[in-house]
Short mmCIF file of C-alpha atoms and ligand atoms in Angstrom, two decimals:
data_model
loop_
_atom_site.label_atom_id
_atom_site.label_comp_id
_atom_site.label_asym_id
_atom_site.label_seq_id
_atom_site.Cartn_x
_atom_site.Cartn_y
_atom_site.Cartn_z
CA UNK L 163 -20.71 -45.50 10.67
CA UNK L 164 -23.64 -46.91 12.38
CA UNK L 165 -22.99 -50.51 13.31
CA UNK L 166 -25.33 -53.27 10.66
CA UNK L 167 -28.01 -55.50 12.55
CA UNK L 168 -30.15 -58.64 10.93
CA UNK L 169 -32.87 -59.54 12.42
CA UNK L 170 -34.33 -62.71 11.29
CA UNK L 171 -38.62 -63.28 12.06
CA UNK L 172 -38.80 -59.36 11.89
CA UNK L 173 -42.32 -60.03 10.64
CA UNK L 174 -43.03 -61.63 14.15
CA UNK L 175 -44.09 -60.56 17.63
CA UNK L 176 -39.98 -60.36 19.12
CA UNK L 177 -38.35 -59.62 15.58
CA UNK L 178 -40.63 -56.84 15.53
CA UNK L 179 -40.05 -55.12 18.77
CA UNK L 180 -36.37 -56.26 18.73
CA UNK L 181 -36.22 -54.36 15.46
CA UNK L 182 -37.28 -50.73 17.03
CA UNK L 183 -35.32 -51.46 20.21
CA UNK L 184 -31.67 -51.42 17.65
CA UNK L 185 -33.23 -49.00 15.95
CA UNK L 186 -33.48 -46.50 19.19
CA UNK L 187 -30.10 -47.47 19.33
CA UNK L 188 -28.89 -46.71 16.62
CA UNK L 189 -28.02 -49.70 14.65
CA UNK L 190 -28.83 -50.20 10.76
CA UNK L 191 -30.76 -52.62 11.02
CA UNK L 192 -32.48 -55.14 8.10
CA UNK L 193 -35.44 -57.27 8.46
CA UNK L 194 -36.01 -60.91 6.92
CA UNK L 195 -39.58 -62.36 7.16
CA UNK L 196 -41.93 -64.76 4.99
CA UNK L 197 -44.47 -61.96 5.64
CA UNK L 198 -44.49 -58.14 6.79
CA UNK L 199 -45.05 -57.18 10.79
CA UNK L 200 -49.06 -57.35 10.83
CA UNK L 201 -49.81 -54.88 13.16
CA UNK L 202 -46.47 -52.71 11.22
CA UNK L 203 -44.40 -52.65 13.88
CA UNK L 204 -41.36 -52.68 11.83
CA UNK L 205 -39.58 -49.92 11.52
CA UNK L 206 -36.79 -51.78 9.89
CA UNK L 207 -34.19 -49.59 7.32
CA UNK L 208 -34.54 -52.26 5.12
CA UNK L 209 -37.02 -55.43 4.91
CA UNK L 210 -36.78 -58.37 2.87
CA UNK L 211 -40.30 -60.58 2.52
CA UNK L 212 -38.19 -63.93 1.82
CA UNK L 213 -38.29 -67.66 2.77
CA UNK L 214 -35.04 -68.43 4.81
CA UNK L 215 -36.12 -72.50 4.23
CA UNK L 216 -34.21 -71.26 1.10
CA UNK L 217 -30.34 -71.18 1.14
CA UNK L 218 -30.57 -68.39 -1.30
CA UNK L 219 -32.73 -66.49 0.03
CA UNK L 220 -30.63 -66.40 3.36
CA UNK L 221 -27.71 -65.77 1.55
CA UNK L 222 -29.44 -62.60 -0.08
CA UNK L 223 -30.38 -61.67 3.28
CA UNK L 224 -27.03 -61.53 4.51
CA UNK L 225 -25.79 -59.23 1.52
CA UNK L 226 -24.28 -55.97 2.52
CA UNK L 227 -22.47 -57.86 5.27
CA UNK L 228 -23.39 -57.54 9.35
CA UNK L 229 -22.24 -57.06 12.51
CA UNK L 230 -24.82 -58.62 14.30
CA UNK L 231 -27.23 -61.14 13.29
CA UNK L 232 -30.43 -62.49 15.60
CA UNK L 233 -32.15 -65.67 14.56
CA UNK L 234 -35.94 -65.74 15.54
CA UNK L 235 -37.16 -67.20 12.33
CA UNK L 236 -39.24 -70.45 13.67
CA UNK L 237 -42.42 -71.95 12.10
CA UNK L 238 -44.36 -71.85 15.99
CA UNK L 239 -47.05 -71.21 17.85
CA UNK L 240 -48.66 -71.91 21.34
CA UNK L 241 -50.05 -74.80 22.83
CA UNK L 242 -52.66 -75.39 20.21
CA UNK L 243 -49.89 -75.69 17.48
CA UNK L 244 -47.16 -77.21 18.29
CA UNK L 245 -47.95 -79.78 21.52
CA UNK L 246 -51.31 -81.17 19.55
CA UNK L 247 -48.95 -82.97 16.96
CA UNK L 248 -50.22 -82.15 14.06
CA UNK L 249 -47.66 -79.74 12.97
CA UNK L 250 -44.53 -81.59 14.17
CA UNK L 251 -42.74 -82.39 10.88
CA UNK L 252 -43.48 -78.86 9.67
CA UNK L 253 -42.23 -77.24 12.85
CA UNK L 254 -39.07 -79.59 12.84
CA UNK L 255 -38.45 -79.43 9.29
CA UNK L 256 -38.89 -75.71 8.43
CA UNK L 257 -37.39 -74.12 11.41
CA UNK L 258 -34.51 -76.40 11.41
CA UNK L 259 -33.81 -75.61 7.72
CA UNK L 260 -33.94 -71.78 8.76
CA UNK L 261 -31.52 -72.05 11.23
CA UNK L 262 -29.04 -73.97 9.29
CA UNK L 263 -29.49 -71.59 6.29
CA UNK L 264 -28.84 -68.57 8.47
CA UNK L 265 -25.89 -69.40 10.47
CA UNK L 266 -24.28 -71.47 7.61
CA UNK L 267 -24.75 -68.05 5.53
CA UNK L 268 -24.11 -65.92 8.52
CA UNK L 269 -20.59 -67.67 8.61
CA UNK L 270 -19.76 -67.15 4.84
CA UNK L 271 -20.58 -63.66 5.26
CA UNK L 272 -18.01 -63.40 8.11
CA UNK L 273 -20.51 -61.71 10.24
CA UNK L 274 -19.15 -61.66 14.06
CA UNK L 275 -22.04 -62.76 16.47
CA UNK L 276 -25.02 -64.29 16.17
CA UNK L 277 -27.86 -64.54 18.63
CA UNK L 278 -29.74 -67.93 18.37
CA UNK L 279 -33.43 -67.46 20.12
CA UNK L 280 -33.65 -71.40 21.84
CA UNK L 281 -36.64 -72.31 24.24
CA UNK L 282 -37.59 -73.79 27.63
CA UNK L 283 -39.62 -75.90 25.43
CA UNK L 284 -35.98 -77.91 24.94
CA UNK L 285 -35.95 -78.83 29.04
CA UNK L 286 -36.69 -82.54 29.78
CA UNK L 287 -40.45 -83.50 30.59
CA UNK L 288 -39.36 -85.63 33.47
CA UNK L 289 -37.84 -82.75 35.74
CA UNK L 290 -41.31 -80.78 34.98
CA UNK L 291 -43.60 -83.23 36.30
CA UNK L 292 -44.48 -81.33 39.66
CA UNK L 293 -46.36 -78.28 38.92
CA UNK L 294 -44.70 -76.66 42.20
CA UNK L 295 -41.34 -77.50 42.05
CA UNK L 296 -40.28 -77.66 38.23
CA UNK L 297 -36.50 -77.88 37.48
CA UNK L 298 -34.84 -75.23 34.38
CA UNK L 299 -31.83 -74.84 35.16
CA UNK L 300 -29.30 -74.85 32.25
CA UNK L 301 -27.32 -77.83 33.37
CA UNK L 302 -31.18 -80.10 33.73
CA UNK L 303 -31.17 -80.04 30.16
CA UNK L 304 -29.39 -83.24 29.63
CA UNK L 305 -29.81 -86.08 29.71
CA UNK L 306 -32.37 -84.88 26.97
CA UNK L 307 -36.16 -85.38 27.10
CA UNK L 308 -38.01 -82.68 25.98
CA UNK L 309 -41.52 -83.06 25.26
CA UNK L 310 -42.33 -81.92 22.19
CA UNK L 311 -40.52 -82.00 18.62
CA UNK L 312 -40.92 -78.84 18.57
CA UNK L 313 -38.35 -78.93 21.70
CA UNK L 314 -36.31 -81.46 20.22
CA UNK L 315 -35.66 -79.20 16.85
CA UNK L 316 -34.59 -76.47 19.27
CA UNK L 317 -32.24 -78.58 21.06
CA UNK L 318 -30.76 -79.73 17.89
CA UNK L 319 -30.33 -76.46 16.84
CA UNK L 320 -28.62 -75.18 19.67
CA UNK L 321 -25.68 -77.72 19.52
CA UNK L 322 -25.36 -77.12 15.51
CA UNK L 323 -24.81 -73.24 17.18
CA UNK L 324 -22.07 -74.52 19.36
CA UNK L 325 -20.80 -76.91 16.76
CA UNK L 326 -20.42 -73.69 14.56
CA UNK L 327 -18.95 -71.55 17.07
CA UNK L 328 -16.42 -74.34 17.85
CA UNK L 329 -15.51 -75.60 14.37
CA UNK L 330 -15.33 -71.80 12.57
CA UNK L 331 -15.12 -69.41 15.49
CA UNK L 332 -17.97 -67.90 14.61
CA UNK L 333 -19.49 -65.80 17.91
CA UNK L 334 -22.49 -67.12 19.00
CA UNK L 335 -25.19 -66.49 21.91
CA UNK L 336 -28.22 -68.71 22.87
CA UNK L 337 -30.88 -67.73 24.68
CA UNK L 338 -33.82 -69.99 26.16
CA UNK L 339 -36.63 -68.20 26.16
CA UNK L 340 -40.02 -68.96 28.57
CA UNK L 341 -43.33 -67.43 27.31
CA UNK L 342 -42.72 -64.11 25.69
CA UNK L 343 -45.23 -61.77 25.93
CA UNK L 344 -46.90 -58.71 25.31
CA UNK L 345 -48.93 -55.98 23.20
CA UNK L 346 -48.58 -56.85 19.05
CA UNK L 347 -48.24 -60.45 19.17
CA UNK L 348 -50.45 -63.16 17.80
CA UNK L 349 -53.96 -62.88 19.89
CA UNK L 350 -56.55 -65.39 17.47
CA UNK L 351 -56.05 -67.60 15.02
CA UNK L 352 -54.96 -70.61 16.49
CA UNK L 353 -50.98 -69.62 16.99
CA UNK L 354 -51.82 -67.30 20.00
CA UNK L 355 -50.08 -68.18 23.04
CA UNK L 356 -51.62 -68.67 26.91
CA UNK L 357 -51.22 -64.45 27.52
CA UNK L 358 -52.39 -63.17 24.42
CA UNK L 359 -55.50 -66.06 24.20
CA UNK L 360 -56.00 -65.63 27.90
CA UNK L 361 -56.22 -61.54 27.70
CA UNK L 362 -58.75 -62.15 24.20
CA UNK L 363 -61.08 -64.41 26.09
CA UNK L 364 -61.59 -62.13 28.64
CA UNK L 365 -61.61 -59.35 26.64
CA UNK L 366 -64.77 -60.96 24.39
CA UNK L 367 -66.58 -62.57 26.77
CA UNK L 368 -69.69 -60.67 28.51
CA UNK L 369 -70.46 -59.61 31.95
CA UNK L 370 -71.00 -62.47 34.42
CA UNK L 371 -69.76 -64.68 31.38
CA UNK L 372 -67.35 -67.99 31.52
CA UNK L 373 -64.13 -68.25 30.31
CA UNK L 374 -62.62 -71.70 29.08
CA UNK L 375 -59.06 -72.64 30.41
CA UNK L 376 -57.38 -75.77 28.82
CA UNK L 377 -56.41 -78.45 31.71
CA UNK L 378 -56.97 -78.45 35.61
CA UNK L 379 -55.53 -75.07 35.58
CA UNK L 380 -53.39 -75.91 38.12
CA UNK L 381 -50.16 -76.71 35.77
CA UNK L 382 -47.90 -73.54 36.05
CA UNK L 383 -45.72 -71.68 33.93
CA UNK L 384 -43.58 -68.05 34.18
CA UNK L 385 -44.18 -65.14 31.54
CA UNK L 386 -41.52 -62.54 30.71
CA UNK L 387 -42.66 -58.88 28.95
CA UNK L 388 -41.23 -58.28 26.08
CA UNK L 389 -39.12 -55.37 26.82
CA UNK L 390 -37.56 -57.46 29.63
CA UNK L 391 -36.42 -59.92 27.31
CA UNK L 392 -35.31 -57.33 24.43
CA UNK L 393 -32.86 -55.95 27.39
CA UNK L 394 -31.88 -59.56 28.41
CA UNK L 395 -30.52 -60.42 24.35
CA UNK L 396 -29.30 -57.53 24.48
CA UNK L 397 -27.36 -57.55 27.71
CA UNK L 398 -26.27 -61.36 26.42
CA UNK L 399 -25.36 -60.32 22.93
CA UNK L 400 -22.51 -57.16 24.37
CA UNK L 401 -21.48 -59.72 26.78
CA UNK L 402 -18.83 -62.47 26.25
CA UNK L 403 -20.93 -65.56 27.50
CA UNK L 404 -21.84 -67.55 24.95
CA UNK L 405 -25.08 -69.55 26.94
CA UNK L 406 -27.35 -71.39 26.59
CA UNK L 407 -29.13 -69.04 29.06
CA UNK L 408 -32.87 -68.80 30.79
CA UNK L 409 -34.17 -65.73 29.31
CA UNK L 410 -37.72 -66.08 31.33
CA UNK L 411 -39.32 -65.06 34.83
CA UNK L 412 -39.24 -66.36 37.97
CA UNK L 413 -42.45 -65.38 38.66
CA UNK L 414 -44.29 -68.61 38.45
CA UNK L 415 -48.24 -68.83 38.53
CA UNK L 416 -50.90 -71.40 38.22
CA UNK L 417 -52.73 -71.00 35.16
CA UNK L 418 -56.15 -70.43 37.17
CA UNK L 419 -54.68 -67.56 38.52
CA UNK L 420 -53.40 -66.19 35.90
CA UNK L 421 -56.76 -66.73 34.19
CA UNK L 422 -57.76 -64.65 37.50
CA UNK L 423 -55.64 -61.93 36.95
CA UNK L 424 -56.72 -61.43 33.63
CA UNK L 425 -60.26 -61.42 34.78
CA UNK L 426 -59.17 -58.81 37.55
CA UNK L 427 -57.51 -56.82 35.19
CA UNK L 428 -60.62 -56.54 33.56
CA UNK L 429 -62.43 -55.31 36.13
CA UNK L 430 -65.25 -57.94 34.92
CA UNK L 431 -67.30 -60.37 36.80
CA UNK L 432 -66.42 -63.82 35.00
CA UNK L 433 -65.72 -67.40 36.22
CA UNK L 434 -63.24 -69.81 34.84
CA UNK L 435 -64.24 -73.45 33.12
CA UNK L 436 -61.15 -75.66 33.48
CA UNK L 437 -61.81 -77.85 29.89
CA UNK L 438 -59.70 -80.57 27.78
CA UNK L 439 -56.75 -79.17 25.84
CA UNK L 440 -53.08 -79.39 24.93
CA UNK L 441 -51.30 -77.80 27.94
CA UNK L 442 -47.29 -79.18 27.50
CA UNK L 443 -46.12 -79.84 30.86
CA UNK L 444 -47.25 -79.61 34.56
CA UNK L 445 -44.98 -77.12 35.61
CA UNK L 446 -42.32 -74.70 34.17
CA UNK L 447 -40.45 -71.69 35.81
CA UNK L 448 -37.25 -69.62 35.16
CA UNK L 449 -33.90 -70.21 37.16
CA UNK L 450 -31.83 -67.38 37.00
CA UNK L 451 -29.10 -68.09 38.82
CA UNK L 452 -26.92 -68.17 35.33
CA UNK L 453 -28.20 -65.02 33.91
CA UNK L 454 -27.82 -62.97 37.09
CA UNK L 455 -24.07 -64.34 37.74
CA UNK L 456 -22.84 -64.11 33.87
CA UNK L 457 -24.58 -60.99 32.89
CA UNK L 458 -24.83 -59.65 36.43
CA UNK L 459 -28.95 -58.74 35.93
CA UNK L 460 -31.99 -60.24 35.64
CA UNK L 461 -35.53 -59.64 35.00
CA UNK L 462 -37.52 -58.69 37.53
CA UNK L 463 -40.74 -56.75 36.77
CA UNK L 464 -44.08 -58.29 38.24
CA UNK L 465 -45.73 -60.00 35.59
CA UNK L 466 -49.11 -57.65 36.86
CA UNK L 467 -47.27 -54.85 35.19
CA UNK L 468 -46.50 -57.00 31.65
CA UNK L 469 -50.26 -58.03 31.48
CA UNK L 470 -51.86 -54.59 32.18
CA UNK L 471 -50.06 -53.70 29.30
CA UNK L 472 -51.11 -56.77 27.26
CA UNK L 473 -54.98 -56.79 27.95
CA UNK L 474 -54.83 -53.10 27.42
CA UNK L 475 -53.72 -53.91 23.70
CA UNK L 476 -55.59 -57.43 22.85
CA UNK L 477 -59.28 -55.84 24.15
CA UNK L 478 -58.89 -52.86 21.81
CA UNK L 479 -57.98 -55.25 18.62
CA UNK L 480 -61.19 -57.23 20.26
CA UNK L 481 -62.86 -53.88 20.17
CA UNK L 482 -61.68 -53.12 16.20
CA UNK L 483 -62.76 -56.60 14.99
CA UNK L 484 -66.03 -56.41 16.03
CA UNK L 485 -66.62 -52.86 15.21
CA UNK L 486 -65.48 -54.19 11.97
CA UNK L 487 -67.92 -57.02 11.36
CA UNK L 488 -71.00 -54.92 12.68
P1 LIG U 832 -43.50 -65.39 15.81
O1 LIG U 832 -44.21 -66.57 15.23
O2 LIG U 832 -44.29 -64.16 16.07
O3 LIG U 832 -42.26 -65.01 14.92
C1 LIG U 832 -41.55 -65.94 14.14
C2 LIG U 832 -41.44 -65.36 12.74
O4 LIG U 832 -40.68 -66.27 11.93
C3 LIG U 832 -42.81 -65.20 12.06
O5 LIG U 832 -43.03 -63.84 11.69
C4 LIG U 832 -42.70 -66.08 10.83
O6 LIG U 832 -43.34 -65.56 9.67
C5 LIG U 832 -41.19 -66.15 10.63
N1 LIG U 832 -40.84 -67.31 9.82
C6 LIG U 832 -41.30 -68.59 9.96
N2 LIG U 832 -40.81 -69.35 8.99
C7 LIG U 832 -40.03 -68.55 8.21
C8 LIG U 832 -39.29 -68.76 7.02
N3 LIG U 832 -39.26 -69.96 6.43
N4 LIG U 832 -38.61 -67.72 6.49
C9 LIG U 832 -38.67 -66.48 7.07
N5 LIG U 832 -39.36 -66.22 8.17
C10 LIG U 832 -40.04 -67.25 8.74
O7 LIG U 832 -42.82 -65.91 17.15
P2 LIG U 832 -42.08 -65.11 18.32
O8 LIG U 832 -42.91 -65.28 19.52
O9 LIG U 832 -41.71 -63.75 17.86
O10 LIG U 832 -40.78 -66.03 18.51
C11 LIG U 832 -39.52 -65.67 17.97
C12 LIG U 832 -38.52 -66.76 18.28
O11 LIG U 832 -38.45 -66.97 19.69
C13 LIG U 832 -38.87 -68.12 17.68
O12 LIG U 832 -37.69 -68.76 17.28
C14 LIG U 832 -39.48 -68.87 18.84
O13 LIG U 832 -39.36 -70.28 18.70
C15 LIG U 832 -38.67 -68.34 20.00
N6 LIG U 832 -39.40 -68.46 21.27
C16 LIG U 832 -40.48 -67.67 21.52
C17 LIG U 832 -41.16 -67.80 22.71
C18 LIG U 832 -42.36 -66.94 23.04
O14 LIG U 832 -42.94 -67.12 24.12
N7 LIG U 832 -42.77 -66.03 22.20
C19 LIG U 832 -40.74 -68.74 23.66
C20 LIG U 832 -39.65 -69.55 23.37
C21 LIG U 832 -38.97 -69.38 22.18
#
């Protein structure tokens, strides 16, 4: 009998492709989301459109029993969400009530593991205050100064993880994740993150044409392809190492020059405008000294490669939309 998957914020950009990637492997696999995939890239055996702020509602998704469950559900966005502050008790209070609901359901239901999606967002401002030399190394997270809530709620969560795995045995695996991206994630709309808004800028914007960057653009950051980190919660999830873990690149880059590659990409003529915006901290990179020694890989493909891929998919929804307003 195939073995039973639940994947938690299947509607979103990582439920969705982590969704087809159990599929190809041959898990059953059931999707829980507020809304359906957007761009239907859920090829779920079963879907439930349900709010997991909702104790029922999680329970119901848990029904049937599973061997494996993956938390992703998380109200979030990018920069211009959840670092303006404007959305902090919503972020805090409805992704902390989905993660309770799941994993406190998740352990009625006697399911065996569950995979708890954390971020670098939870790392402490004060080691990430030199844009060249930022420190994310699992052990830096304490003593704790993250700086958003929305960092703070995933801190929390991952200790009421541990607390769970210690107090009921129930398996659990937390990965931090740093700036997912790729093709059939949020690109407008205000919820886009830095690779998806940086690939639709360039996409729209006309020959010879200026492109807005928030900040100095010098403040850096890694990005990780999707498929990279699919194989990465996988390779964690078969594994017996329980985290937290960096799931990210080490491939750090200014965001100017990321801008640039964008632009190069392209194969446009356009020039950057460094303006006012929310930007989180100066610097932020991978260290994957953990991952490599517990699961005995690591991600490694050029982020050139993950954003070819990326502009190729956000220019032709830029090319749909405005075919469909002419
Ligand atoms: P996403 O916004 O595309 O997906 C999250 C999904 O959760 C959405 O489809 C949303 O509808 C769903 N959701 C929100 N509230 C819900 C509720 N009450 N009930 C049911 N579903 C609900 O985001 P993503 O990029 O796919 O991120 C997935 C997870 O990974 C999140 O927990 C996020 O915090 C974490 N993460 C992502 C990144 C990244 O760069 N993408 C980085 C760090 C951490």
């Amino acid at each position: 009998m195939a073995k039973r998957a639940l994947v938690c914020g299947a509607g979103g950009f990582i439920g969705g492709h982590l969704v087809n990637r159990l599929r190809k492997e041959g898990y059953w696999v059931r999707g829980v989301d507020l809304k359906r995939n957007e761009y239907g890239n859920t090829h779920a055996d079963d879907f439930i459109v349900g709010d997991l702020r909702d104790p029922y509602a999680a329970e119901k998704a848990l029904e049937g029993g599973f061997d494996d469950v993956y938390q992703l559900a998380a109200d979030m966005g990018g920069a211009g969400y959840i670092f303006t502050g404007e959305h902090d008790a919503d972020v805090m209070h409805n992704s902390v009530l989905c993660n309770a609901n799941v994993l406190h359901a998740a352990k009625d239901a006697g399911v065996k593991k569950i995979f708890y999606s954390s971020s670098a967002c939870m790392y402490p401002e004060h080691n990430q205050l030199d844009p060249d030399n930022p420190k994310c190394s699992e052990e830096s997270a304490y003593p704790a100064n993250p700086d958003s809530e929305y960092g703070w709620e995933k801190l929390f969560s991952e200790r009421l993880y541990l607390s769970y795995f210690r107090n009921y045995g129930i398996q659990v695996r937390v990965g931090r994740f740093h700036n997912i991206f790729g093709p059939q994630g949020t690109w407008t709309g205000g919820k886009e993150k830095a690779p998806a808004a940086m690939c639709r800028k360039v996409a729209e914007a006309e020959e010879g044409g200026v492109i807005e960057v928030w900040g100095d653009g010098k403040q850096t950051r890694s990005f990780l392809y999707i498929d990279e980190c699919l194989e990465a919660v996988r390779r964690l999830v078969e594994s017996d190492f329980t985290g937290p873990v960096n799931i990210g690149s080490e491939e750090m880059i200014s965001i100017n020059d990321f801008a640039k590659m964008a632009i190069a990409i392209s194969g446009k003529n356009l020039s950057i405008r460094n303006i006012k915006g929310p930007t989180g901290v100066r610097g932020r990179n991978s260290d994957n000294h953990l991952i490599q020694q517990k699961l005995g890989w690591a991600p490694n493909q050029p982020l050139r490669v993950g954003m070819e891929a990326t502009y190729k998919w956000v220019s032709a929804q830029v090319a749909a939309r405005k075919l469909a307003t002419v």
